[in-house]
Coordinates of C-alpha atoms and ligand atoms in Angstrom, one line a residue:
M368 CA 19.1 -97.3 -18.0
R369 CA 20.2 -97.3 -21.6
V370 CA 18.8 -94.3 -23.5
L371 CA 18.8 -93.8 -27.3
V372 CA 19.4 -90.1 -28.1
I373 CA 18.4 -89.0 -31.6
S374 CA 17.7 -85.7 -33.3
D375 CA 17.1 -84.1 -36.7
I376 CA 15.7 -87.2 -38.5
H377 CA 14.3 -84.9 -41.2
A378 CA 12.0 -87.4 -42.9
N379 CA 14.8 -89.8 -43.7
Y380 CA 13.2 -93.2 -42.8
T381 CA 16.1 -95.3 -44.2
A382 CA 18.6 -93.5 -41.9
L383 CA 16.2 -93.9 -38.9
E384 CA 15.9 -97.6 -39.5
A385 CA 19.6 -98.0 -39.7
V386 CA 20.0 -96.2 -36.4
L387 CA 17.4 -98.2 -34.6
K388 CA 18.9 -101.5 -35.8
D389 CA 22.4 -100.4 -34.8
A390 CA 21.3 -99.2 -31.3
G391 CA 19.6 -102.5 -30.4
E392 CA 17.5 -102.8 -27.2
V393 CA 17.1 -99.6 -25.3
D394 CA 15.0 -98.6 -22.2
E395 CA 14.1 -95.2 -23.4
T396 CA 14.4 -92.9 -26.4
W397 CA 14.9 -89.2 -26.3
C398 CA 14.3 -87.4 -29.5
L399 CA 15.4 -83.8 -29.7
G400 CA 13.1 -82.7 -32.6
D401 CA 13.0 -82.1 -36.3
L402 CA 11.2 -85.3 -37.4
V403 CA 10.2 -83.6 -40.6
G404 CA 11.7 -81.1 -43.1
Y405 CA 14.1 -81.7 -46.0
G406 CA 13.5 -85.5 -46.6
P407 CA 11.0 -87.7 -48.5
D408 CA 9.4 -89.7 -45.8
P409 CA 7.6 -87.5 -43.2
N410 CA 4.7 -89.9 -42.6
A411 CA 6.9 -93.0 -42.2
V412 CA 9.2 -91.2 -39.8
V413 CA 6.5 -89.7 -37.6
E414 CA 4.8 -93.1 -37.5
E415 CA 8.0 -94.9 -36.4
V416 CA 8.6 -92.3 -33.7
R417 CA 5.0 -92.3 -32.5
A418 CA 5.2 -96.1 -32.0
M419 CA 8.3 -95.9 -29.8
K420 CA 7.9 -97.0 -26.2
N421 CA 9.2 -94.8 -23.3
L422 CA 9.7 -91.9 -25.6
T423 CA 10.4 -88.2 -24.8
C424 CA 10.1 -86.2 -28.0
L425 CA 10.5 -82.4 -28.6
L426 CA 9.4 -80.2 -31.4
G427 CA 12.1 -78.8 -33.7
N428 CA 11.9 -75.7 -35.8
H429 CA 10.9 -77.6 -39.0
D430 CA 8.2 -79.4 -37.0
V431 CA 6.9 -76.0 -35.7
A432 CA 6.7 -74.8 -39.3
A433 CA 5.0 -78.0 -40.6
I434 CA 2.2 -77.7 -38.1
G435 CA 1.6 -74.0 -39.1
R436 CA 2.8 -72.4 -35.9
I437 CA 5.1 -70.1 -37.8
P438 CA 5.0 -69.0 -41.4
L439 CA 6.9 -71.2 -43.9
E440 CA 8.5 -68.0 -45.3
T441 CA 10.8 -68.1 -42.3
F442 CA 12.7 -70.8 -44.2
N443 CA 14.9 -70.4 -47.3
G444 CA 13.4 -71.5 -50.6
E445 CA 14.8 -75.0 -50.6
A446 CA 13.9 -75.9 -47.1
R447 CA 10.5 -74.3 -47.6
R448 CA 9.7 -76.5 -50.7
A449 CA 10.2 -79.6 -48.6
L450 CA 8.0 -78.2 -45.8
E451 CA 5.2 -77.3 -48.3
Y452 CA 5.4 -80.9 -49.5
H453 CA 5.2 -82.2 -45.9
E454 CA 2.3 -80.0 -45.1
K455 CA 0.5 -81.5 -48.0
V456 CA 1.3 -85.2 -47.5
L457 CA 1.4 -85.5 -43.7
S458 CA -1.7 -87.5 -42.5
A459 CA -4.1 -85.8 -40.1
E460 CA -3.0 -88.2 -37.3
N461 CA 0.7 -87.4 -37.8
M462 CA 0.0 -83.7 -37.9
E463 CA -2.0 -84.1 -34.6
Y464 CA 0.9 -86.0 -33.1
L465 CA 3.4 -83.2 -34.0
R466 CA 1.0 -80.6 -32.5
S467 CA 1.0 -82.5 -29.2
L468 CA 4.8 -82.3 -28.8
P469 CA 6.4 -79.8 -26.4
Q470 CA 8.8 -77.1 -27.6
N471 CA 10.4 -76.1 -24.4
L472 CA 13.3 -77.5 -22.5
K473 CA 12.5 -80.8 -20.7
V474 CA 14.4 -82.5 -17.8
R475 CA 14.6 -86.3 -17.9
E476 CA 16.6 -88.3 -15.4
G477 CA 18.4 -85.2 -14.3
V478 CA 19.4 -84.3 -17.9
S479 CA 18.2 -81.2 -19.8
L480 CA 16.8 -81.8 -23.3
V481 CA 16.2 -79.2 -25.9
H482 CA 16.1 -78.8 -29.7
G483 CA 18.1 -75.6 -30.2
S484 CA 19.5 -74.1 -27.0
P485 CA 18.5 -73.7 -23.4
R486 CA 17.9 -70.0 -23.8
D487 CA 16.1 -70.3 -27.1
S488 CA 14.6 -73.8 -27.3
V489 CA 13.7 -73.9 -30.9
W490 CA 15.8 -71.5 -32.9
E491 CA 19.3 -70.9 -31.5
Y492 CA 22.2 -72.9 -33.0
I493 CA 25.1 -73.9 -30.6
L494 CA 27.8 -74.0 -33.2
N495 CA 30.8 -72.7 -31.4
T496 CA 32.3 -72.1 -27.9
L497 CA 30.8 -68.6 -27.8
S498 CA 27.2 -69.7 -28.3
A499 CA 27.9 -72.6 -25.9
R500 CA 29.3 -70.2 -23.3
L501 CA 26.2 -68.0 -23.4
N502 CA 24.0 -71.0 -22.8
F503 CA 25.7 -72.6 -19.9
D504 CA 23.9 -70.1 -17.6
Y505 CA 20.5 -71.3 -18.8
F506 CA 20.4 -74.9 -17.4
T507 CA 20.9 -76.3 -14.0
T508 CA 21.5 -80.0 -14.7
P509 CA 25.1 -81.3 -15.1
W510 CA 24.6 -81.6 -18.9
C511 CA 22.2 -80.5 -21.6
L512 CA 21.5 -82.4 -24.8
V513 CA 20.9 -80.3 -27.9
G514 CA 20.3 -80.9 -31.6
H515 CA 19.5 -78.4 -34.4
T516 CA 23.1 -77.9 -35.8
H517 CA 23.4 -81.4 -37.2
L518 CA 26.9 -81.6 -35.7
Q519 CA 27.9 -84.4 -33.4
C520 CA 29.9 -82.6 -30.8
M521 CA 30.5 -81.7 -27.1
F522 CA 31.2 -78.4 -25.4
R523 CA 32.7 -78.3 -21.9
L524 CA 32.6 -75.5 -19.3
N525 CA 35.5 -75.5 -17.0
E526 CA 33.9 -74.0 -13.9
K527 CA 37.2 -73.0 -12.4
T528 CA 38.4 -71.0 -15.3
N529 CA 34.9 -70.2 -16.7
R530 CA 36.1 -71.1 -20.2
V531 CA 34.4 -73.3 -22.7
T532 CA 36.2 -75.7 -25.0
R533 CA 34.9 -77.9 -27.8
D534 CA 36.2 -81.3 -26.9
P535 CA 37.1 -83.9 -29.5
I536 CA 34.8 -86.9 -29.8
V537 CA 35.4 -90.2 -31.6
P538 CA 32.4 -92.2 -32.8
G539 CA 32.2 -95.5 -30.9
E540 CA 34.4 -94.2 -28.1
I541 CA 32.6 -94.1 -24.7
L542 CA 32.9 -90.9 -22.8
H543 CA 32.6 -90.7 -19.0
L544 CA 30.7 -87.4 -18.3
N545 CA 31.6 -84.8 -15.8
P546 CA 29.8 -81.4 -15.4
K547 CA 29.3 -79.2 -17.1
L548 CA 28.6 -80.2 -20.7
I549 CA 26.5 -79.5 -23.7
L550 CA 26.2 -82.6 -25.9
N551 CA 24.9 -83.0 -29.4
P552 CA 24.1 -86.5 -30.7
G553 CA 24.3 -85.2 -34.3
S554 CA 21.7 -85.7 -37.0
V555 CA 20.1 -89.0 -38.0
G556 CA 18.8 -87.9 -41.3
Q557 CA 21.1 -85.1 -42.6
P558 CA 24.5 -84.9 -40.9
R559 CA 26.5 -81.7 -41.7
D560 CA 30.0 -82.5 -40.5
R561 CA 31.2 -84.0 -43.8
D562 CA 30.5 -87.5 -42.5
P563 CA 27.5 -88.8 -44.3
R564 CA 26.7 -91.6 -41.9
A565 CA 23.7 -91.3 -39.7
A566 CA 24.6 -89.9 -36.2
Y567 CA 23.1 -90.7 -32.8
A568 CA 24.2 -91.4 -29.3
L569 CA 23.6 -93.8 -26.4
Y570 CA 23.4 -92.5 -22.9
D571 CA 23.7 -94.6 -19.8
T572 CA 21.9 -93.0 -16.9
E573 CA 23.7 -95.0 -14.2
A574 CA 27.2 -95.1 -15.5
K575 CA 26.9 -91.5 -16.8
T576 CA 28.4 -92.4 -20.1
W577 CA 27.8 -91.1 -23.6
E578 CA 28.6 -93.0 -26.7
P579 CA 28.4 -91.0 -30.0
R580 CA 27.9 -93.4 -32.9
R581 CA 27.8 -93.3 -36.7
V582 CA 26.1 -95.8 -38.9
P583 CA 26.1 -96.1 -42.7
Y584 CA 22.7 -96.4 -44.5
N585 CA 21.5 -96.7 -48.1
I586 CA 21.8 -93.1 -49.2
A587 CA 21.1 -93.8 -52.9
E588 CA 17.7 -95.1 -51.9
V589 CA 16.8 -91.9 -50.1
Q590 CA 18.1 -89.7 -52.9
K591 CA 15.9 -91.6 -55.3
R592 CA 12.8 -90.9 -53.2
I593 CA 13.8 -87.2 -52.9
R594 CA 14.0 -87.0 -56.7
D595 CA 10.7 -88.9 -57.2
A596 CA 9.0 -86.5 -54.9
K597 CA 10.5 -83.6 -56.9
L598 CA 12.1 -82.1 -53.8
P599 CA 15.1 -79.8 -54.3
E600 CA 18.1 -81.6 -55.8
K601 CA 20.3 -80.0 -53.1
Q602 CA 18.6 -82.2 -50.5
A603 CA 19.6 -85.3 -52.4
V604 CA 23.2 -84.2 -53.1
R605 CA 24.0 -83.1 -49.6
L606 CA 23.2 -86.5 -48.1
A607 CA 26.1 -88.1 -49.8
E608 CA 28.4 -85.2 -48.9
G609 CA 27.4 -85.1 -45.2
W610 CA 26.7 -81.3 -45.1
Ligands
ZN529 ZN1 17.3 -79.9 -38.1

């Protein structure tokens, strides 16, 4: 089965469209959360995701805030302004949909899925080998897929030496997976690894392969909508910089 793995779309509909077109036909989609926050298109993104067939979708920390489960003050000023805007413009149906999503780790096809980390499903960032090491004890499947950091990356636990490494990955290069791994498909709508192209991955459940991908999209179009909606300028600038 060919699975599209996406995360951190952040209300960037143009990037999501580019990813769906680039991915082509898939059997399932696994979305690791943060449909909203930062970007100009919360309704379009939620509607597109809602319409996907064979979808597993988790809540991210921005989604949790948009549906009012935590105070918006938890976020810094610029992230908060976007969330206030989303709270205002999201349709009742789309809010209801976000409220229906789970926020805890899910297992699909023998793979753990979570937004933040296995030990703190919504909030913890797995940014380095230390935070990865602490999390390998919190899932039992051979690999765990995480989002949240907006970094397309892979951490490997060597079970003999008990050490964790961050393994290099090359977009478009297919990886054959061996336990034990933490994999991040990167962010569709707001990459933060200095590569502004939308990030996602394809997972093959039989071959046990993972293909991280990058796809260019019309960033200027999204920046214009961010400015038209009077969202913080930083959210527009960072898209072109990939951070
Ligand atoms: Zn995010």
